[in-house]
Amino acid sequence: MSNIAISLLDIEDDASQCLVAEDYQTRVGKWCAGCGDFGALNAIKRLLAKEQLQPEKMAFVSGIGCSSRFPHYVNAYGFHGIHGRALTIATGLKLTRPELDVFVVMGDGDCTSIGAGHWIHATRYNPNLTVLLLDNNIYGLTKNQTSPTTPQGYASNTTPRGSFLPALNPLQATLGVSNASFVAQTADWVPAHLYATLQAAYEHPGFSFVRILQRCPKFTSDVFAEQIKDPDLTELLVHENGVDAPGLDKLFKARREHDPKDIDAARALAQRTDKLRLGMFFRNDSFPVYDEIRAVPPVTVEDKIARLNKEFDRYAV
Amino acid sequence: MNRTANSGATITAVPEHTVEIITNSGEGAQKCAQIFGQTCAKMGNGVWTVEIIPAEIEPPAHTVTSTSGNIIRFGTNKITNWGDQSKLAIAFNEQVCLSRHRLDSFEDGCIILHESMWETHEDENIRAAYAEAMQEMSGKNYRFIPVPIEEETLKIVDNAQHGKNMFALGLLTEIYQRDLALIEKQIAHIFKHKSAKVTEVNIELVKHGIAWARENLGFQFDIASVPAEESRVVMNGNQAAALGAIAAGMEFCAMYPITPATSVSHELAAIFENYGGMVHQAEDEIAAAGVALGASYGGKVALTVTSGPGLALKTEFLALAIMTEIPLVVLDVQRGGPSTGLPTKVEQSDLLAALYAQPGDAPKVVIAPRSIEECFHSMVTARRIAETFRCVVLVLTDANLASGVQQFTRPEFDARWQQNPIDFSPLTDGLRPYDWDTETGLSRRVIPGTPGGQHTVTGLAHDEESRVSYDPESNERGCKMRSRKLAVFQSTLMPPPVYGDEEGDLLVVGWGSTQGAIEEAVDRARNEGKKVSTCQLTFLSPLEPGLKEIFSHFKKVMTVEINYSDTVGDPYITEETRRYGQLAWLLRAHTLVNIDCWTSCPGQPLRPNDIYNSLVAKLETGASK
């Protein structure tokens, strides 16, 4: 409490230093009207303002796809890289600049298809990154191709008679990786839950993986139509260590107590397809965090040269 | 000149010798050779050693594919390459010996000390295989000397497998009159993590080998040594590159295991943290490049090390580094290709891929160290270029440099190599992330943490503000600025020195690790009065300046390379269809000079004698340029 009081005082002392959500946006997102990416951007802006993060002390790393345009719209350092590889860049950045807040934004094709190897391994490395999977179940930028998370039977340009296979379940996959430390699911049409989930993800020390269910207004506008129409088809995972937000209890009547420390229960819930589940599936902040366990104290130039000379004595003839 | 030793042995003085220790994989040949080579270097001899490595960890023993070992060439003067054929070999069985015979590794008259037990082995098949192998080798005039290696080793230890190598070291110690005190010191160093008893037993084995040789061989060689005036070190190229990276102030290496590059990361992993650095073993080659790029983006100049197949996988990331102008150093330890090719063996086939593998125009700097010493210094150069020019620097070594061992002048470390050039001062209004100087293409590197510098770097075409810009003008400007930097860098280079006269009948042009062998071949031709010179390139992109001028003073120019080129006269191959060696291709395009090539890709370093023959042939028959 005292920390909060102090920070409030600081703000009052110099109100001009206080950044509001709009200060974190550089320009209007060039996404289609109704795109779920806007919801994620709004939630992030709110989070950054709440945390009063300094724009130069954070970086947003993305891959390729509609969602990967994200960094361009945030007042922060950004790295709009190559398809599927955002996690590798973010890991390298975090290892060498642990003081920066590093966010990663990926789409479903980006993360779960071309970048699947990095996703699995970054989960295990567990670097302190806040990871957003903007999952609209389709390749949008390249115009309507089936992605691993496209529902079975869904027609696209590459599977015009319907997608052949059951969709890949990113929660299940992530929860199956050893050292996975934070797995949550939220949705673009529940902004309060989305914001609360990102808040929890930001606070988690480790690889916080948030799957954000969303719609592509062009190609998958109806994938979650039933759930949006009938809130009873969605079950909210609740717990004192979970995610909650004001008003959610009125919106969703189906609520399940789930302790996010219970990995077995988390895996079982992630696997079930009877309902859409939003909430904190798993969280354990005692797992090894890669950038912490690999932290190397700096060495002065003088010491380096002295040590090199000693090293070269081993090779001297 | 012969003299007689106290033992009665004849001592023959020679300027140099090449020795092979060949065994089954796992019989300790490397340790024996390492100690012997180090001792020669410490005594003041020039030394070059080459590993003979099977691709598998434990191939079936006592076969022609199981050969593991070392070649040590040492002499009175500086040794710059592995030379021609071997003059003496110690073979633990006749099959490994046969494999070397088939590669034409032994000179006529080569002394071969070989294990005697196989001839009379109780297993009929082994006896038959032995007889067959000896029959195959009988065409050459080798001097076979049977030695009861195992029997003698068992007099000291219970398991000959862990001991024969030290007995063999004893034989070499006596034959070449090596300083036993130095050998003992080396043994103690190698086994410093084991009990004192281990060191003791190994020394006993060496002494037993010495005694056996003294009693039975009756010959010795004297290779005079000239102790060096300056302080020197001895190491292989991968060790030199790893230590060079540290001396260069690099603090981050991301890699994925691949032969023959991996040992660079072993060297680094062992000590990097004492220098504020770390090795990250990534999940794959692509991730290694990505993590390195992320580290560089954060303000380091990161290193990633790889070999051919890995370089192919990193292609897209290198293009991203080039496009975003984030400095990155890539070390490619070349092996035989294409595809998985020859994992443990040398080739110079990655040159054009190093320059041109990226789709799109992706200019980068490519450096090829010419010696083990340059493997060290190239890393310092690479970091500085990468940082100054905000570019990718690809360092091309090869399996020959990676595992070859040579001594060189001990470097003096310079604190400026370690400098961190990042400027965190706030960006004043109007200074942009790609604030290209239109003359040079150079711009200030802005990294996360710099107040007021927030921007998003992108692999997409962009403008000075790093905003995605698809307009023609922005794209042309970006291409121009990235390319201009190379021209500016080239303007800082000197023309390469010519070894030999600056004019003549033939100029031999090489690149990278072949320098020693080419110069030795050229020396030989020049001693015979032939007007041949050579010039060894280090910078392949951009090329060193003044090449056309240098070439103009020679009637003929040819490259010598360890890669593939067509031979005119082969089926379908004409002057028109012929594919050239990679450097020849590059130089022809660059200078419009009719440059010929002689290339070979046998999976081993070039031999001076083969190069000599090729240049004599070119002098006699090749067309002028």
GROMACS .gro file of N, CA, C and O in nm, chain A residues 27 55-57 59 69 71-72 74-83 85 88-89 91-93 95-97 100 117-118 121-122 125 290 294 296-299 301 304-305 307-317, chain B residues 42 232-235 247 251 267 273-284 286-287 290-291 294-295 297-298 316-317 320 326 376 410-411 413 418 446-450 453-460 468 470:
model
  420
   27ARG      N    1   0.023   0.599  -3.353
   27ARG     CA    2  -0.068   0.633  -3.462
   27ARG      C    3  -0.181   0.530  -3.464
   27ARG      O    4  -0.173   0.428  -3.395
   55PRO      N    5   0.839   0.497  -2.201
   55PRO     CA    6   0.839   0.442  -2.337
   55PRO      C    7   0.975   0.388  -2.381
   55PRO      O    8   0.982   0.287  -2.451
   56GLU      N    9   1.084   0.455  -2.338
   56GLU     CA   10   1.214   0.408  -2.387
   56GLU      C   11   1.264   0.285  -2.312
   56GLU      O   12   1.364   0.226  -2.349
   57LYS      N   13   1.192   0.246  -2.207
   57LYS     CA   14   1.240   0.132  -2.127
   57LYS      C   15   1.163   0.005  -2.159
   57LYS      O   16   1.161  -0.088  -2.078
   59ALA      N   17   1.021  -0.273  -2.491
   59ALA     CA   18   1.029  -0.311  -2.631
   59ALA      C   19   0.917  -0.409  -2.663
   59ALA      O   20   0.885  -0.497  -2.582
   69ARG      N   21   0.194  -0.604  -3.679
   69ARG     CA   22   0.207  -0.460  -3.697
   69ARG      C   23   0.199  -0.386  -3.563
   69ARG      O   24   0.224  -0.267  -3.555
   71PRO      N   25   0.375  -0.342  -3.287
   71PRO     CA   26   0.476  -0.251  -3.233
   71PRO      C   27   0.475  -0.113  -3.298
   71PRO      O   28   0.508  -0.014  -3.231
   72HIS      N   29   0.438  -0.106  -3.424
   72HIS     CA   30   0.438   0.024  -3.493
   72HIS      C   31   0.343   0.124  -3.426
   72HIS      O   32   0.357   0.244  -3.444
   74VAL      N   33   0.272   0.135  -3.093
   74VAL     CA   34   0.298   0.157  -2.950
   74VAL      C   35   0.416   0.252  -2.935
   74VAL      O   36   0.516   0.239  -3.005
   75ASN      N   37   0.401   0.346  -2.845
   75ASN     CA   38   0.510   0.439  -2.817
   75ASN      C   39   0.612   0.369  -2.729
   75ASN      O   40   0.611   0.380  -2.607
   76ALA      N   41   0.699   0.292  -2.794
   76ALA     CA   42   0.801   0.213  -2.725
   76ALA      C   43   0.902   0.176  -2.832
   76ALA      O   44   0.883   0.207  -2.950
   77TYR      N   45   1.009   0.109  -2.791
   77TYR     CA   46   1.096   0.051  -2.893
   77TYR      C   47   1.025  -0.071  -2.950
   77TYR      O   48   0.957  -0.143  -2.876
   78GLY      N   49   1.040  -0.093  -3.079
   78GLY     CA   50   0.972  -0.206  -3.141
   78GLY      C   51   1.061  -0.280  -3.238
   78GLY      O   52   1.153  -0.222  -3.295
   79PHE      N   53   1.035  -0.407  -3.252
   79PHE     CA   54   1.109  -0.487  -3.350
   79PHE      C   55   1.009  -0.572  -3.427
   79PHE      O   56   0.956  -0.669  -3.376
   80HIS      N   57   0.983  -0.529  -3.548
   80HIS     CA   58   0.891  -0.600  -3.638
   80HIS      C   59   0.978  -0.689  -3.725
   80HIS      O   60   1.037  -0.644  -3.822
   81GLY      N   61   0.992  -0.815  -3.685
   81GLY     CA   62   1.095  -0.900  -3.743
   81GLY      C   63   1.051  -0.987  -3.858
   81GLY      O   64   0.995  -0.937  -3.956
   82ILE      N   65   1.075  -1.116  -3.845
   82ILE     CA   66   1.037  -1.209  -3.952
   82ILE      C   67   0.941  -1.313  -3.898
   82ILE      O   68   0.930  -1.333  -3.776
   83HIS      N   69   0.876  -1.381  -3.989
   83HIS     CA   70   0.765  -1.468  -3.956
   83HIS      C   71   0.805  -1.581  -3.860
   83HIS      O   72   0.891  -1.662  -3.892
   85ARG      N   73   0.957  -1.578  -3.571
   85ARG     CA   74   1.083  -1.577  -3.495
   85ARG      C   75   1.088  -1.470  -3.386
   85ARG      O   76   1.195  -1.442  -3.334
   88THR      N   77   1.265  -1.554  -3.053
   88THR     CA   78   1.411  -1.564  -3.047
   88THR      C   79   1.473  -1.426  -3.026
   88THR      O   80   1.563  -1.410  -2.944
   89ILE      N   81   1.422  -1.328  -3.098
   89ILE     CA   82   1.475  -1.191  -3.084
   89ILE      C   83   1.448  -1.140  -2.943
   89ILE      O   84   1.537  -1.083  -2.878
   91THR      N   85   1.408  -1.311  -2.673
   91THR     CA   86   1.493  -1.381  -2.576
   91THR      C   87   1.633  -1.320  -2.573
   91THR      O   88   1.689  -1.295  -2.466
   92GLY      N   89   1.688  -1.294  -2.692
   92GLY     CA   90   1.822  -1.233  -2.699
   92GLY      C   91   1.824  -1.096  -2.636
   92GLY      O   92   1.918  -1.060  -2.564
   93LEU      N   93   1.719  -1.020  -2.660
   93LEU     CA   94   1.711  -0.884  -2.604
   93LEU      C   95   1.701  -0.891  -2.452
   93LEU      O   96   1.771  -0.819  -2.379
   95LEU      N   97   1.793  -1.129  -2.253
   95LEU     CA   98   1.915  -1.181  -2.191
   95LEU      C   99   2.019  -1.072  -2.172
   95LEU      O  100   2.093  -1.073  -2.074
   96THR      N  101   2.024  -0.979  -2.267
   96THR     CA  102   2.129  -0.878  -2.258
   96THR      C  103   2.079  -0.747  -2.197
   96THR      O  104   2.159  -0.666  -2.153
   97ARG      N  105   1.947  -0.728  -2.196
   97ARG     CA  106   1.891  -0.605  -2.139
   97ARG      C  107   1.777  -0.639  -2.044
   97ARG      O  108   1.660  -0.602  -2.068
  100LEU      N  109   1.482  -0.401  -1.932
  100LEU     CA  110   1.373  -0.358  -2.020
  100LEU      C  111   1.251  -0.447  -2.000
  100LEU      O  112   1.264  -0.567  -1.973
  117GLY      N  113   0.854  -2.425  -3.319
  117GLY     CA  114   0.973  -2.471  -3.247
  117GLY      C  115   1.017  -2.369  -3.143
  117GLY      O  116   1.048  -2.404  -3.028
  118HIS      N  117   1.017  -2.242  -3.181
  118HIS     CA  118   1.062  -2.138  -3.088
  118HIS      C  119   0.963  -2.122  -2.972
  118HIS      O  120   1.002  -2.095  -2.859
  121HIS      N  121   1.025  -2.395  -2.718
  121HIS     CA  122   1.151  -2.379  -2.645
  121HIS      C  123   1.153  -2.251  -2.561
  121HIS      O  124   1.209  -2.251  -2.451
  122ALA      N  125   1.090  -2.146  -2.611
  122ALA     CA  126   1.085  -2.023  -2.530
  122ALA      C  127   1.003  -2.050  -2.404
  122ALA      O  128   1.033  -1.999  -2.296
  125TYR      N  129   1.252  -2.218  -2.179
  125TYR     CA  130   1.353  -2.125  -2.127
  125TYR      C  131   1.292  -2.035  -2.018
  125TYR      O  132   1.358  -1.994  -1.926
  290TYR      N  133   1.494  -1.785  -1.727
  290TYR     CA  134   1.620  -1.797  -1.802
  290TYR      C  135   1.709  -1.675  -1.787
  290TYR      O  136   1.829  -1.688  -1.762
  294ARG      N  137   2.074  -1.692  -1.605
  294ARG     CA  138   2.190  -1.670  -1.692
  294ARG      C  139   2.257  -1.534  -1.670
  294ARG      O  140   2.350  -1.498  -1.742
  296VAL      N  141   2.487  -1.249  -1.593
  296VAL     CA  142   2.632  -1.249  -1.574
  296VAL      C  143   2.675  -1.112  -1.522
  296VAL      O  144   2.641  -1.011  -1.582
  297PRO      N  145   2.746  -1.109  -1.411
  297PRO     CA  146   2.791  -0.978  -1.363
  297PRO      C  147   2.890  -0.916  -1.461
  297PRO      O  148   2.971  -0.987  -1.520
  298PRO      N  149   2.882  -0.784  -1.478
  298PRO     CA  150   2.974  -0.720  -1.571
  298PRO      C  151   3.119  -0.727  -1.520
  298PRO      O  152   3.141  -0.738  -1.400
  299VAL      N  153   3.212  -0.722  -1.612
  299VAL     CA  154   3.354  -0.731  -1.578
  299VAL      C  155   3.422  -0.609  -1.639
  299VAL      O  156   3.394  -0.572  -1.753
  301VAL      N  157   3.705  -0.366  -1.808
  301VAL     CA  158   3.799  -0.390  -1.917
  301VAL      C  159   3.935  -0.434  -1.860
  301VAL      O  160   3.998  -0.526  -1.912
  304LYS      N  161   3.914  -0.790  -1.761
  304LYS     CA  162   3.906  -0.877  -1.879
  304LYS      C  163   4.045  -0.900  -1.937
  304LYS      O  164   4.083  -1.012  -1.969
  305ILE      N  165   4.120  -0.790  -1.949
  305ILE     CA  166   4.253  -0.802  -2.010
  305ILE      C  167   4.346  -0.884  -1.920
  305ILE      O  168   4.420  -0.969  -1.968
  307ARG      N  169   4.255  -1.119  -1.718
  307ARG     CA  170   4.213  -1.260  -1.728
  307ARG      C  171   4.252  -1.321  -1.862
  307ARG      O  172   4.290  -1.437  -1.870
  308LEU      N  173   4.242  -1.241  -1.969
  308LEU     CA  174   4.284  -1.292  -2.101
  308LEU      C  175   4.432  -1.327  -2.100
  308LEU      O  176   4.473  -1.429  -2.156
  309ASN      N  177   4.511  -1.240  -2.037
  309ASN     CA  178   4.654  -1.268  -2.033
  309ASN      C  179   4.682  -1.398  -1.959
  309ASN      O  180   4.767  -1.477  -1.999
  310LYS      N  181   4.605  -1.421  -1.854
  310LYS     CA  182   4.622  -1.545  -1.779
  310LYS      C  183   4.580  -1.665  -1.866
  310LYS      O  184   4.645  -1.769  -1.867
  311GLU      N  185   4.470  -1.645  -1.938
  311GLU     CA  186   4.421  -1.750  -2.026
  311GLU      C  187   4.527  -1.785  -2.131
  311GLU      O  188   4.551  -1.902  -2.161
  312PHE      N  189   4.590  -1.680  -2.185
  312PHE     CA  190   4.689  -1.705  -2.290
  312PHE      C  191   4.815  -1.771  -2.236
  312PHE      O  192   4.887  -1.836  -2.312
  313ASP      N  193   4.839  -1.757  -2.106
  313ASP     CA  194   4.953  -1.828  -2.048
  313ASP      C  195   4.938  -1.979  -2.071
  313ASP      O  196   5.036  -2.050  -2.087
  314ARG      N  197   4.816  -2.025  -2.071
  314ARG     CA  198   4.791  -2.169  -2.093
  314ARG      C  199   4.838  -2.215  -2.230
  314ARG      O  200   4.867  -2.332  -2.250
  315TYR      N  201   4.837  -2.123  -2.324
  315TYR     CA  202   4.873  -2.159  -2.461
  315TYR      C  203   5.016  -2.118  -2.496
  315TYR      O  204   5.060  -2.133  -2.608
  316ALA      N  205   5.085  -2.057  -2.398
  316ALA     CA  206   5.217  -2.002  -2.428
  316ALA      C  207   5.318  -2.112  -2.456
  316ALA      O  208   5.315  -2.218  -2.394
  317VAL      N  209   5.406  -2.085  -2.552
  317VAL     CA  210   5.517  -2.180  -2.575
  317VAL      C  211   5.649  -2.105  -2.565
  317VAL      O  212   5.653  -1.985  -2.578
  359LYS      N  213   5.720  -2.579  -2.811
  359LYS     CA  214   5.793  -2.523  -2.698
  359LYS      C  215   5.944  -2.530  -2.720
  359LYS      O  216   6.018  -2.445  -2.672
  549ARG      N  217   5.528  -1.648  -2.782
  549ARG     CA  218   5.431  -1.708  -2.874
  549ARG      C  219   5.331  -1.797  -2.803
  549ARG      O  220   5.354  -1.842  -2.691
  550VAL      N  221   5.220  -1.820  -2.872
  550VAL     CA  222   5.119  -1.912  -2.821
  550VAL      C  223   5.091  -2.016  -2.929
  550VAL      O  224   5.118  -1.993  -3.047
  551VAL      N  225   5.037  -2.129  -2.887
  551VAL     CA  226   5.002  -2.232  -2.985
  551VAL      C  227   4.859  -2.279  -2.957
  551VAL      O  228   4.821  -2.304  -2.843
  552MET      N  229   4.779  -2.280  -3.062
  552MET     CA  230   4.639  -2.321  -3.045
  552MET      C  231   4.578  -2.351  -3.182
  552MET      O  232   4.644  -2.329  -3.285
  564ALA      N  233   3.854  -1.114  -2.676
  564ALA     CA  234   3.945  -0.999  -2.684
  564ALA      C  235   3.879  -0.883  -2.756
  564ALA      O  236   3.912  -0.767  -2.732
  568GLU      N  237   3.031  -1.018  -2.598
  568GLU     CA  238   2.982  -1.076  -2.473
  568GLU      C  239   2.864  -1.169  -2.494
  568GLU      O  240   2.796  -1.205  -2.398
  584GLU      N  241   3.492  -2.366  -2.620
  584GLU     CA  242   3.596  -2.278  -2.562
  584GLU      C  243   3.528  -2.162  -2.489
  584GLU      O  244   3.567  -2.128  -2.378
  590GLU      N  245   3.191  -1.648  -1.906
  590GLU     CA  246   3.129  -1.574  -1.795
  590GLU      C  247   3.232  -1.496  -1.712
  590GLU      O  248   3.198  -1.397  -1.649
  591ASN      N  249   3.357  -1.540  -1.718
  591ASN     CA  250   3.463  -1.463  -1.651
  591ASN      C  251   3.487  -1.329  -1.720
  591ASN      O  252   3.560  -1.245  -1.669
  592TYR      N  253   3.428  -1.314  -1.837
  592TYR     CA  254   3.446  -1.191  -1.915
  592TYR      C  255   3.312  -1.120  -1.935
  592TYR      O  256   3.294  -1.044  -2.029
  593GLY      N  257   3.215  -1.152  -1.849
  593GLY     CA  258   3.084  -1.089  -1.860
  593GLY      C  259   3.003  -1.139  -1.978
  593GLY      O  260   2.906  -1.077  -2.018
  594GLY      N  261   3.043  -1.253  -2.034
  594GLY     CA  262   2.974  -1.302  -2.154
  594GLY      C  263   2.896  -1.430  -2.129
  594GLY      O  264   2.903  -1.489  -2.022
  595MET      N  265   2.819  -1.470  -2.228
  595MET     CA  266   2.747  -1.597  -2.216
  595MET      C  267   2.729  -1.663  -2.353
  595MET      O  268   2.725  -1.596  -2.455
  596VAL      N  269   2.722  -1.797  -2.346
  596VAL     CA  270   2.688  -1.875  -2.465
  596VAL      C  271   2.546  -1.923  -2.447
  596VAL      O  272   2.511  -1.980  -2.344
  597HIS      N  273   2.463  -1.896  -2.546
  597HIS     CA  274   2.326  -1.948  -2.543
  597HIS      C  275   2.315  -2.057  -2.648
  597HIS      O  276   2.335  -2.033  -2.767
  598GLN      N  277   2.288  -2.180  -2.603
  598GLN     CA  278   2.264  -2.288  -2.699
  598GLN      C  279   2.118  -2.285  -2.736
  598GLN      O  280   2.031  -2.318  -2.656
  599ALA      N  281   2.091  -2.245  -2.859
  599ALA     CA  282   1.953  -2.228  -2.903
  599ALA      C  283   1.893  -2.360  -2.950
  599ALA      O  284   1.963  -2.460  -2.965
  600GLU      N  285   1.762  -2.358  -2.973
  600GLU     CA  286   1.693  -2.480  -3.015
  600GLU      C  287   1.722  -2.517  -3.159
  600GLU      O  288   1.701  -2.631  -3.199
  601ASP      N  289   1.768  -2.424  -3.239
  601ASP     CA  290   1.806  -2.456  -3.377
  601ASP      C  291   1.892  -2.342  -3.432
  601ASP      O  292   1.916  -2.242  -3.364
  603ILE      N  293   1.833  -2.136  -3.669
  603ILE     CA  294   1.759  -2.012  -3.694
  603ILE      C  295   1.748  -1.934  -3.564
  603ILE      O  296   1.775  -1.814  -3.558
  604ALA      N  297   1.710  -2.004  -3.458
  604ALA     CA  298   1.695  -1.938  -3.329
  604ALA      C  299   1.828  -1.880  -3.283
  604ALA      O  300   1.833  -1.773  -3.223
  607GLY      N  301   1.856  -1.562  -3.440
  607GLY     CA  302   1.756  -1.469  -3.387
  607GLY      C  303   1.792  -1.418  -3.249
  607GLY      O  304   1.780  -1.298  -3.221
  608VAL      N  305   1.839  -1.507  -3.163
  608VAL     CA  306   1.876  -1.466  -3.029
  608VAL      C  307   1.999  -1.373  -3.036
  608VAL      O  308   2.005  -1.272  -2.966
  611GLY      N  309   1.878  -1.041  -3.146
  611GLY     CA  310   1.809  -0.973  -3.036
  611GLY      C  311   1.910  -0.912  -2.938
  611GLY      O  312   1.891  -0.801  -2.888
  612ALA      N  313   2.018  -0.987  -2.913
  612ALA     CA  314   2.122  -0.937  -2.822
  612ALA      C  315   2.191  -0.816  -2.883
  612ALA      O  316   2.220  -0.717  -2.814
  614TYR      N  317   2.059  -0.614  -3.103
  614TYR     CA  318   1.959  -0.507  -3.102
  614TYR      C  319   1.962  -0.435  -2.967
  614TYR      O  320   1.947  -0.313  -2.960
  615GLY      N  321   1.988  -0.511  -2.861
  615GLY     CA  322   1.995  -0.454  -2.727
  615GLY      C  323   2.122  -0.376  -2.700
  615GLY      O  324   2.138  -0.321  -2.592
  633GLU      N  325   1.762  -1.606  -4.363
  633GLU     CA  326   1.659  -1.504  -4.351
  633GLU      C  327   1.693  -1.404  -4.240
  633GLU      O  328   1.668  -1.284  -4.252
  634PHE      N  329   1.749  -1.455  -4.132
  634PHE     CA  330   1.785  -1.366  -4.022
  634PHE      C  331   1.899  -1.271  -4.060
  634PHE      O  332   1.903  -1.157  -4.016
  637LEU      N  333   1.752  -0.995  -4.234
  637LEU     CA  334   1.685  -0.902  -4.141
  637LEU      C  335   1.787  -0.811  -4.073
  637LEU      O  336   1.765  -0.690  -4.057
  643ILE      N  337   2.146  -0.382  -3.802
  643ILE     CA  338   2.189  -0.421  -3.668
  643ILE      C  339   2.318  -0.502  -3.683
  643ILE      O  340   2.320  -0.601  -3.755
  693PHE      N  341   4.218  -1.531  -3.479
  693PHE     CA  342   4.207  -1.447  -3.359
  693PHE      C  343   4.177  -1.301  -3.397
  693PHE      O  344   4.076  -1.244  -3.356
  727ARG      N  345   5.220  -1.397  -2.966
  727ARG     CA  346   5.118  -1.373  -2.863
  727ARG      C  347   5.062  -1.232  -2.878
  727ARG      O  348   5.138  -1.134  -2.879
  728PRO      N  349   4.931  -1.220  -2.892
  728PRO     CA  350   4.875  -1.086  -2.913
  728PRO      C  351   4.881  -1.001  -2.787
  728PRO      O  352   4.875  -1.052  -2.675
  730PHE      N  353   4.674  -0.734  -2.590
  730PHE     CA  354   4.534  -0.691  -2.591
  730PHE      C  355   4.523  -0.541  -2.576
  730PHE      O  356   4.596  -0.480  -2.499
  735GLN      N  357   3.776  -0.340  -2.651
  735GLN     CA  358   3.666  -0.373  -2.561
  735GLN      C  359   3.561  -0.263  -2.552
  735GLN      O  360   3.456  -0.283  -2.493
  763VAL      N  361   2.070   0.362  -3.277
  763VAL     CA  362   1.985   0.396  -3.163
  763VAL      C  363   1.932   0.266  -3.102
  763VAL      O  364   1.869   0.186  -3.172
  764ILE      N  365   1.960   0.245  -2.976
  764ILE     CA  366   1.915   0.118  -2.916
  764ILE      C  367   1.814   0.144  -2.805
  764ILE      O  368   1.807   0.254  -2.750
  765PRO      N  369   1.734   0.042  -2.772
  765PRO     CA  370   1.634   0.058  -2.666
  765PRO      C  371   1.697   0.114  -2.539
  765PRO      O  372   1.809   0.077  -2.503
  766GLY      N  373   1.627   0.203  -2.475
  766GLY     CA  374   1.678   0.267  -2.355
  766GLY      C  375   1.716   0.412  -2.381
  766GLY      O  376   1.728   0.490  -2.288
  767THR      N  377   1.737   0.446  -2.509
  767THR     CA  378   1.774   0.584  -2.541
  767THR      C  379   1.650   0.673  -2.535
  767THR      O  380   1.556   0.653  -2.612
  770GLY      N  381   1.419   0.808  -2.841
  770GLY     CA  382   1.457   0.737  -2.965
  770GLY      C  383   1.359   0.630  -3.007
  770GLY      O  384   1.385   0.554  -3.101
  771GLN      N  385   1.244   0.621  -2.939
  771GLN     CA  386   1.152   0.510  -2.967
  771GLN      C  387   1.116   0.503  -3.115
  771GLN      O  388   1.077   0.603  -3.174
  772HIS      N  389   1.131   0.385  -3.168
  772HIS     CA  390   1.090   0.359  -3.307
  772HIS      C  391   1.078   0.208  -3.321
  772HIS      O  392   1.125   0.133  -3.234
  773THR      N  393   1.019   0.164  -3.428
  773THR     CA  394   1.009   0.020  -3.453
  773THR      C  395   1.095  -0.015  -3.573
  773THR      O  396   1.072   0.037  -3.682
  774VAL      N  397   1.196  -0.099  -3.550
  774VAL     CA  398   1.275  -0.144  -3.665
  774VAL      C  399   1.194  -0.250  -3.738
  774VAL      O  400   1.113  -0.321  -3.677
  775THR      N  401   1.214  -0.259  -3.867
  775THR     CA  402   1.134  -0.351  -3.945
  775THR      C  403   1.213  -0.407  -4.062
  775THR      O  404   1.301  -0.339  -4.116
  776GLY      N  405   1.181  -0.530  -4.096
  776GLY     CA  406   1.240  -0.591  -4.214
  776GLY      C  407   1.174  -0.544  -4.342
  776GLY      O  408   1.220  -0.574  -4.452
  777LEU      N  409   1.067  -0.468  -4.327
  777LEU     CA  410   1.001  -0.411  -4.444
  777LEU      C  411   1.078  -0.289  -4.491
  777LEU      O  412   1.154  -0.228  -4.415
  785VAL      N  413   0.736   0.203  -4.218
  785VAL     CA  414   0.719   0.118  -4.335
  785VAL      C  415   0.688   0.206  -4.455
  785VAL      O  416   0.595   0.287  -4.450
  787TYR      N  417   0.665   0.184  -4.877
  787TYR     CA  418   0.674   0.103  -4.999
  787TYR      C  419   0.697   0.188  -5.124
  787TYR      O  420   0.700   0.135  -5.233
   0.00000   0.00000   0.00000
